[in-house]
Coordinates of C-alpha atoms and ligand atoms in Angstrom, one line a residue:
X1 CA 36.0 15.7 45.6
X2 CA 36.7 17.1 42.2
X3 CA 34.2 14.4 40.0
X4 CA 36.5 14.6 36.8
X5 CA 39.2 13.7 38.4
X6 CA 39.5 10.6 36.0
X7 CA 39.9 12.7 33.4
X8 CA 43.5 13.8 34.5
X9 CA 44.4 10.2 35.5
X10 CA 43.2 9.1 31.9
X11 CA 45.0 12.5 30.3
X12 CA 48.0 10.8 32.3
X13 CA 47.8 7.2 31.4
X14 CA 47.5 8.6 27.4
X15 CA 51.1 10.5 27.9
X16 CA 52.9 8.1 29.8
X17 CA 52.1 5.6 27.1
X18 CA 53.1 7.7 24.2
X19 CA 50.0 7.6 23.0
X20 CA 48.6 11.2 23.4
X21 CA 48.1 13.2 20.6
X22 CA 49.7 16.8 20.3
X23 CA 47.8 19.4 17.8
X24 CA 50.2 22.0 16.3
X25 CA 49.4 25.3 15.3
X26 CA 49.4 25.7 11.6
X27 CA 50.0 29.7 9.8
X28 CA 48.8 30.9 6.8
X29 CA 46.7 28.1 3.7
X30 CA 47.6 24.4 3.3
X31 CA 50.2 23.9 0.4
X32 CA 53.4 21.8 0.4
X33 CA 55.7 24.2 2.6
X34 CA 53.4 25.4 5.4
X35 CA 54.2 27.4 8.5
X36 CA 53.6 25.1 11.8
X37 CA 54.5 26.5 15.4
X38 CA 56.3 29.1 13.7
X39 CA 58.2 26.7 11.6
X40 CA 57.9 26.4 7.7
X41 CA 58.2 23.0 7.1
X42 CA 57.7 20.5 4.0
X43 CA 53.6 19.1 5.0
X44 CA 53.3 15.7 4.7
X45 CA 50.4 15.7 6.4
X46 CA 47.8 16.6 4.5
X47 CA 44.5 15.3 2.8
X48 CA 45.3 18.2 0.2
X49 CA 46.3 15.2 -2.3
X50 CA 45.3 18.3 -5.6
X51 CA 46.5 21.5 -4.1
X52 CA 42.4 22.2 -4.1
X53 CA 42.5 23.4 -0.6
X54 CA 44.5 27.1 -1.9
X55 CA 43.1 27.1 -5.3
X56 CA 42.6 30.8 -6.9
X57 CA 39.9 30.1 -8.4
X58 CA 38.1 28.5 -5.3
X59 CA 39.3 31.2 -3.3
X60 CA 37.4 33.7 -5.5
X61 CA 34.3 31.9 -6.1
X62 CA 34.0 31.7 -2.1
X63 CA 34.4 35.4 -2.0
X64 CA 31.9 36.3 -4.4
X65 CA 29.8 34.1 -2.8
X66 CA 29.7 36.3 0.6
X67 CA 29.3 39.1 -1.4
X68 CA 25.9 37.3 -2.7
X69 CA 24.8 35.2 -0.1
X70 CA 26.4 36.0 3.5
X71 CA 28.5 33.8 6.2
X72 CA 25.6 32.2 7.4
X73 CA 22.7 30.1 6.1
X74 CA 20.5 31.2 9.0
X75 CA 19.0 27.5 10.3
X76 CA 18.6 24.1 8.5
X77 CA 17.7 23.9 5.0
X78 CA 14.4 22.5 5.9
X79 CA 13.1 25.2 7.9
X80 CA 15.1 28.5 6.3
X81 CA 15.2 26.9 2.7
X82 CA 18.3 26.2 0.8
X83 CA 20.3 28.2 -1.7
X84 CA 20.5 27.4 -5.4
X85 CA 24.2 27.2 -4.5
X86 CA 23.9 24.0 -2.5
X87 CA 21.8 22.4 -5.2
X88 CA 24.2 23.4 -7.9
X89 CA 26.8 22.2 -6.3
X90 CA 25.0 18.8 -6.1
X91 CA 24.0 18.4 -9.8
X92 CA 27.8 19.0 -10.2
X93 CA 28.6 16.3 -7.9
X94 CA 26.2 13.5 -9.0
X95 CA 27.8 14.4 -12.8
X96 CA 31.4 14.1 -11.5
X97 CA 30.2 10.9 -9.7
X98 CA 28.3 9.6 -12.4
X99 CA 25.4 9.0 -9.9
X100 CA 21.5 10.2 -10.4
X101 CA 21.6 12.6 -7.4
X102 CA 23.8 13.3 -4.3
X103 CA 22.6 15.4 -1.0
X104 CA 25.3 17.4 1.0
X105 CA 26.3 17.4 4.2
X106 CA 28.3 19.4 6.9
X107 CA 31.0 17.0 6.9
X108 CA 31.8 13.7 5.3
X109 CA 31.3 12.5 9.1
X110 CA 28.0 13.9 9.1
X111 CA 27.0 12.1 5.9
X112 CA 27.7 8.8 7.6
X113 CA 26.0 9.3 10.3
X114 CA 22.9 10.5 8.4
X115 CA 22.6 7.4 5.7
X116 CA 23.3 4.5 8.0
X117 CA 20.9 5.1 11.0
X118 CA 18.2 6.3 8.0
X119 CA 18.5 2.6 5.9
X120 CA 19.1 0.1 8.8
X121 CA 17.8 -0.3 12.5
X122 CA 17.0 -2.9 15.3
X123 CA 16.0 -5.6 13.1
X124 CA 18.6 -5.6 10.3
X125 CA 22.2 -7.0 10.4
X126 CA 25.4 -4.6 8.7
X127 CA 28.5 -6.2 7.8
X128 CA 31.1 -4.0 8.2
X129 CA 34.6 -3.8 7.3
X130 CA 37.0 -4.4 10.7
X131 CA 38.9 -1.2 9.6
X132 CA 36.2 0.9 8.6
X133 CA 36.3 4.5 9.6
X134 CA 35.3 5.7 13.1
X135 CA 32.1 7.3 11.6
X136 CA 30.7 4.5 9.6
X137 CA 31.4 2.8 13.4
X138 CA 29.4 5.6 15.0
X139 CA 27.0 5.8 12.0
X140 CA 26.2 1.7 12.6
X141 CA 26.1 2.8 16.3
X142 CA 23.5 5.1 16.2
X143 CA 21.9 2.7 13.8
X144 CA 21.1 0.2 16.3
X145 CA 21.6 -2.3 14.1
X146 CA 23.6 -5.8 14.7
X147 CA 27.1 -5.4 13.1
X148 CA 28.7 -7.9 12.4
X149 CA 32.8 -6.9 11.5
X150 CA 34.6 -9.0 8.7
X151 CA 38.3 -9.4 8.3
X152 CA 39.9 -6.4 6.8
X153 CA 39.4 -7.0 2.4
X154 CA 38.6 -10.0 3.1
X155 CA 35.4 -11.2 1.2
X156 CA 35.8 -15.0 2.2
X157 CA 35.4 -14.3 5.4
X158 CA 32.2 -11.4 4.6
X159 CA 30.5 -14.4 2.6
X160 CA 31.1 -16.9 5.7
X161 CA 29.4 -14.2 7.8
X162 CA 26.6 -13.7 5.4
X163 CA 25.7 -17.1 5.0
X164 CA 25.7 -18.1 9.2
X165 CA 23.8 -15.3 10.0
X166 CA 20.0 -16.2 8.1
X167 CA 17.9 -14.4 8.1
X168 CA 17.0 -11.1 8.8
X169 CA 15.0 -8.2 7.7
X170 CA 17.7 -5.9 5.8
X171 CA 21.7 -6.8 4.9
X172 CA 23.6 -3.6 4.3
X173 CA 27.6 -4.0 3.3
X174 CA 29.3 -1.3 4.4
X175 CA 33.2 -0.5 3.9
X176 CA 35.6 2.1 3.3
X177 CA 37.0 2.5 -0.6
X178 CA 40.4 3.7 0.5
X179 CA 41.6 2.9 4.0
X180 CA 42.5 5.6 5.3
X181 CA 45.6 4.4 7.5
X182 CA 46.8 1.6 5.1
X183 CA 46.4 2.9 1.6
X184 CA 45.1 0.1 0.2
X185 CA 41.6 -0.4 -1.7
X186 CA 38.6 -2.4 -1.1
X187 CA 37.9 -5.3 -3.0
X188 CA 34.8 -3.5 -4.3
X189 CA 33.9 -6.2 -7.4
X190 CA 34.3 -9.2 -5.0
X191 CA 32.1 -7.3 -2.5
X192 CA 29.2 -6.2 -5.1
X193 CA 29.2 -9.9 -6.3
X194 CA 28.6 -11.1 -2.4
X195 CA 25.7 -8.5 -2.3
X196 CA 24.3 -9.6 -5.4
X197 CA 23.7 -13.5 -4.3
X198 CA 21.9 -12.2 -1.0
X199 CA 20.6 -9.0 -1.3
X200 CA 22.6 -7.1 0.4
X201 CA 22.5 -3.5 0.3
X202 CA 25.8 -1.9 -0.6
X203 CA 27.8 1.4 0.8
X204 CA 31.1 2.4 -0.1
X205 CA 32.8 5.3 2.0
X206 CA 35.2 7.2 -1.2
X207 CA 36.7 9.8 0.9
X208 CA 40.0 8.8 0.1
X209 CA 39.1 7.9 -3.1
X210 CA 37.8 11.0 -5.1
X211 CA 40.1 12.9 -6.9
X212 CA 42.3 9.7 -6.7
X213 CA 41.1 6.9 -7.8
X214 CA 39.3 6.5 -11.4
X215 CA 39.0 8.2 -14.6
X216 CA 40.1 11.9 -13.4
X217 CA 39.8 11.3 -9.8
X218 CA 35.8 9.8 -10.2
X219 CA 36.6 7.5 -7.3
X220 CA 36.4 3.6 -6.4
X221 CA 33.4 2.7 -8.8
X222 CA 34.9 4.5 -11.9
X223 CA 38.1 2.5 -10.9
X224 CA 36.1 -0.9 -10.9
X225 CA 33.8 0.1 -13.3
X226 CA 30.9 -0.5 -11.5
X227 CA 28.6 2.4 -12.4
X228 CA 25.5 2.0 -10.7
X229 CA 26.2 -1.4 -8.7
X230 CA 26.9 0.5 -5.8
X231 CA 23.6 1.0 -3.8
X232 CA 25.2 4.3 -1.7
X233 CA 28.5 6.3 -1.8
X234 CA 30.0 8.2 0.7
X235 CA 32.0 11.4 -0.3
X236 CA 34.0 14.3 2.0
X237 CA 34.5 17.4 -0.2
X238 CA 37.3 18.1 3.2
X239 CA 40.0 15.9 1.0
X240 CA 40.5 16.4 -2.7
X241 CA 38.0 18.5 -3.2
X242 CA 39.9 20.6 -0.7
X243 CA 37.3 22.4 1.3
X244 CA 35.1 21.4 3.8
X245 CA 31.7 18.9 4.1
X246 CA 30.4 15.6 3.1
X247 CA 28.2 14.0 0.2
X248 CA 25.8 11.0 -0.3
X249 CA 25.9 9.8 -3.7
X250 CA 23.4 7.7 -5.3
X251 CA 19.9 7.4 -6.7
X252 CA 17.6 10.4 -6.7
X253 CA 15.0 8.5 -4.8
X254 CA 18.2 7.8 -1.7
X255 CA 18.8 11.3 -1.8
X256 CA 14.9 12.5 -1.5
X257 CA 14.7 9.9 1.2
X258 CA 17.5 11.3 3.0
X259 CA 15.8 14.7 3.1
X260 CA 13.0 13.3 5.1
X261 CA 15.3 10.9 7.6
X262 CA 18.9 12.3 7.6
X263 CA 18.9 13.8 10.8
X264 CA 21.8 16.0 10.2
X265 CA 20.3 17.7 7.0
X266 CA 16.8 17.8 9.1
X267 CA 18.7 19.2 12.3
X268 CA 22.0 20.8 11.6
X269 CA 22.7 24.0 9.6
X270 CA 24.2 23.3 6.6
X271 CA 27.6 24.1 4.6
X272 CA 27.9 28.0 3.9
X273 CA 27.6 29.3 0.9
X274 CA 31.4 30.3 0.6
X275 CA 32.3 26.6 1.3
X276 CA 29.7 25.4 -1.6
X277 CA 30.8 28.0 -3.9
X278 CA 34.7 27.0 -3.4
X279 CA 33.4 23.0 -3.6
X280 CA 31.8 23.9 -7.2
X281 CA 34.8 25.6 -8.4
X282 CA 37.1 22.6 -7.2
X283 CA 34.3 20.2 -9.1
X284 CA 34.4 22.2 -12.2
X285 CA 38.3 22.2 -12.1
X286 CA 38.5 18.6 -11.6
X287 CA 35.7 17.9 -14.4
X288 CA 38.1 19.8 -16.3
X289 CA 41.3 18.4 -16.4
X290 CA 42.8 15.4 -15.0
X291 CA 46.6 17.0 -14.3
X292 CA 46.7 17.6 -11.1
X293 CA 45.3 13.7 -10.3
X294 CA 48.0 12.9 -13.0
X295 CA 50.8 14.7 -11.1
X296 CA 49.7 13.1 -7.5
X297 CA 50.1 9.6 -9.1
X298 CA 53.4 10.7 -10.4
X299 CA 54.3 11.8 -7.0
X300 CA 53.5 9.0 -5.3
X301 CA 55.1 6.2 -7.9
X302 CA 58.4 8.8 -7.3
X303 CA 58.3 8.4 -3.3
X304 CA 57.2 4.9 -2.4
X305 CA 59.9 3.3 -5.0
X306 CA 62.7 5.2 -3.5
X307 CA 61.3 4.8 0.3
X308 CA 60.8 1.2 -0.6
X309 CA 64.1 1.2 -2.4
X310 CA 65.8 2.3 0.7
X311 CA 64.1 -0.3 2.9
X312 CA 61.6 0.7 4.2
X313 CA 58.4 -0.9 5.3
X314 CA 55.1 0.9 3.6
X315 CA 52.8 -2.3 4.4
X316 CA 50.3 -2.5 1.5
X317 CA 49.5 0.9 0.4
X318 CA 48.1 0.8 -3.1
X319 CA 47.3 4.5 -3.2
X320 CA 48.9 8.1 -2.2
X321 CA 48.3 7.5 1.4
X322 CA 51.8 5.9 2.4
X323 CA 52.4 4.1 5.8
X324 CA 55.9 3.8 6.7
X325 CA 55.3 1.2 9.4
X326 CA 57.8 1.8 12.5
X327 CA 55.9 -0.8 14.9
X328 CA 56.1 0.9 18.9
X329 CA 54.3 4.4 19.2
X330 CA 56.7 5.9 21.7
X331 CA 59.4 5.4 18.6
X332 CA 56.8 6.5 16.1
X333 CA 56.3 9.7 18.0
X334 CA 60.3 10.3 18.0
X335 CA 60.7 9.7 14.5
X336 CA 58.0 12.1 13.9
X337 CA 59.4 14.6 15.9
X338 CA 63.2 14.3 14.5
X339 CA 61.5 15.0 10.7
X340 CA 60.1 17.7 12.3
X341 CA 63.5 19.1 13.7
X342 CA 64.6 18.9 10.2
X343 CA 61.9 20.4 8.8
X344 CA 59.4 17.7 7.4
X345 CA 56.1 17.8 9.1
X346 CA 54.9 14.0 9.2
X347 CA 52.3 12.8 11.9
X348 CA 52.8 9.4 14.0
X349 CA 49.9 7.4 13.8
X350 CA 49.3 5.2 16.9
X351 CA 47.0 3.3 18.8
X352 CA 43.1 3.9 19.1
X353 CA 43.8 5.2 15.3
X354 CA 45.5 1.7 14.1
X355 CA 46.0 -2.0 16.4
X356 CA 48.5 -1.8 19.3
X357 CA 52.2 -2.3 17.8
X358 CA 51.7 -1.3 14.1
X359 CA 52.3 2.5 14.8
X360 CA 53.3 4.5 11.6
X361 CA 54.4 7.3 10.0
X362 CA 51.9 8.3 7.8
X363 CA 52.9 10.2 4.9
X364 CA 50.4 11.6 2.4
X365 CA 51.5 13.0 -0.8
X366 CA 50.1 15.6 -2.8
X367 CA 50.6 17.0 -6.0
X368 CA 51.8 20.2 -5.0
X369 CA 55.1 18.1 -4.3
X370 CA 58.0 18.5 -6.1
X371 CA 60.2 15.6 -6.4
X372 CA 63.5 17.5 -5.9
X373 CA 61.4 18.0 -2.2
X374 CA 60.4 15.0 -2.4
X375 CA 63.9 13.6 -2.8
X376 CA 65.7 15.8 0.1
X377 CA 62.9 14.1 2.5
X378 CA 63.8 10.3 1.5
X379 CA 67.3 11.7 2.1
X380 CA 66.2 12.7 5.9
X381 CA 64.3 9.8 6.3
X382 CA 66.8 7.4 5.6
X383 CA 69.0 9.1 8.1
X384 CA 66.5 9.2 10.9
X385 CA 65.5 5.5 10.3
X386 CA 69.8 4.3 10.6
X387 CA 69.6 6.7 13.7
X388 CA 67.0 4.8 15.5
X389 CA 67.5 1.7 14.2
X390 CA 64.0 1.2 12.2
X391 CA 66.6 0.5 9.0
Ligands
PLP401 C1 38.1 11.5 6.4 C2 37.0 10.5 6.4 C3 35.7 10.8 6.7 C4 35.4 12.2 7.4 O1 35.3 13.2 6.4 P1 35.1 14.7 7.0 O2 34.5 15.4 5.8 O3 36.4 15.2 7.4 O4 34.2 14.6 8.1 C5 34.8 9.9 6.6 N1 35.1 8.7 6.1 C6 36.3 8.3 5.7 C7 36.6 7.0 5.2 C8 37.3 9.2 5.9 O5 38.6 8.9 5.5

């Protein structure tokens, strides 16, 4: 007897349902018109909110920096050392984030599952955000902690928890800045005052937030104006930044402590050096102007009034991530796939990703959009939505 067989039967369940996912094939560098199984369509897809990801600039810097350093940094940065790259890159970072230090990571995944399990275990208690990402969940995991999950932005029901649990050797608040399927922001002043009465150690995932949110694109804490409140940040340099790996912001004595007890710094290679050069240059661009965060903003006032303006449903999206809720996945997965026909390239979202029955299409714009683009999609939308009756 073949001992996977459940994995076909599960493979099965998954496409009967609707709610398999399908990866296409994508040609040639992220940008607003990209070439997907053979197609060139309009990419609504992406977490490329500045255009970073196929910067010149960027591009160049990560070539030099093969010519200086290699592909490969060898073995972890504690045993084979580390470049001045990767700590340049980091100075840049904690000056963009207006933070004392940050530490880098592979991935923004990575940096979750490094901080949490290296500031809370068995005996402490985290209160975590019901829609949190899934690494902060396998961060908290691998944390052994207790969490304890509050209703989604809602700090009347964090305080409640707080106050019936006691208590207990370490509090740590954890949530997401942006959410990444609903577009909508944490209540980050509400949630540092909470902290504040009992102690509670703060954390604030920004991966949707930087190059967003704030003065320039700083992020949630420049937004609130709560410049060293916030006990750790989160980053992903695989967004806005447009390249690939993670960050932790926050004090220099976090990030030295982080060398000693993050185990994916102490047991995973780390970015290469053509990935930190192109993250410096993206820094550097962003520390220079504030445009392209300008242009994004202008985007996405441009699309959600006319998508709202047409009737549609974008729940309560306060950012460029736009939902446009459809409900049933199987529906979700057509409507996908008749903007595709046409030429717009616009995942479904379904179930484990967000609660049975509130599948979406989840549009992201970016400020490589133009708005004439922008305009012939609403048109197709429309369309499609009359077509299968979500309008
Ligand atoms: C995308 C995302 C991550 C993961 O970032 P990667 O750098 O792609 O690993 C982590 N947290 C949140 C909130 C995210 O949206």
């Amino acid at each position: 007897m073949d001992k996977l067989n459940f994995i076909g039967e599960e493979l099965n369940r998954l496409e009967e349902s609707g709610l398999s996912v399908h990866v296409r094939t994508v040609d040639g560098p992220q940008d607003a018109w990209i070439t997907v199984d053979g197609r060139k369509v309009f990419n609504l897809c992406s977490n490329n909110y500045l255009g970073l990801a196929n910067d010149r600039q960027s591009k160049s810097a990560s070539q030099q920096a093969i010519e200086s350093f290699g592909v490969g940094p060898a073995a972890v940065r504690t045993i084979a050392g580390t470049t001045a790259l990767h700590k340049k890159l980091e100075q840049k970072l904690a000056c963009f984030k207006e933070v004392e230090s940050t530490l880098s990571f592979q991935s923004g995944f990575c940096a979750n599952l490094a901080v949490i399990p290296a500031i809370v275990g068995r005996e402490d208690v985290v209160f975590s955000d019901e829609l949190n990402h899934a690494s902060i969940i396998d961060g908290c995991r691998l944390s052994n902690a207790r969490v304890i999950r509050y209703e989604h932005g809602n700090p009347d029901d964090l305080r409640g928890k707080i106050l019936s649990e006691g208590s207990v050797r370490r509090r740590m608040i954890i949530t997401d800045g942006v959410f990444s399927m609903e577009g909508d922001i944490a209540p980050l002043p509400e949630i540092v005052k909470i902290a504040e009465t009992c102690e509670a150690i703060t954390m604030v995932d920004d991966a949707h937030g930087e190059g967003v949110l704030g003065r320039g694109g700083r992020g949630i804490v420049n937004h609130f104006n709560l410049q060293g409140k916030v006990d750790i940040e989160v980053g992903t340099l695989s967004k806005a930044f447009g390249v690939v790996g993670g960050y932790v912001a926050g004090s220099k004595r976090l990030c030295d402590y982080l060398v000693q007890k993050g185990r994916p710094f102490l047991f995973s290679s780390a970015l290469t050096a053509a990935d930190v050069a192109a993250c410096i240059a993206s820094v550097d661009k962003l520390t220079a102007s504030d445009n392209m965060v300008k242009q994004l903003w202008e985007n996405t006032g441009f699309f959600q009034e006319r998508m709202k303006r047409t009737g549609f449903n974008l729940g309560n999206t306060k950012t460029p991530i736009t939902p446009v809720m459809i409900g049933d996945a199987a529906l979700a997965k057509d409507f996908s796939q008749k903007l595709f026909d046409v030429g717009i390239f616009a995942q479904a979202i379904g179930y484990p990703t967000v609660p049975k029955g509130r599948a979406r299409i989840r549009v992201m714009l970016s400020a490589t959009h133009s708005q004439k683009d922008l305009t012939w999609a609403i048109g197709h939308f429309e369309n499609i939505g009359k077509e299968l009756r979500v309008l």
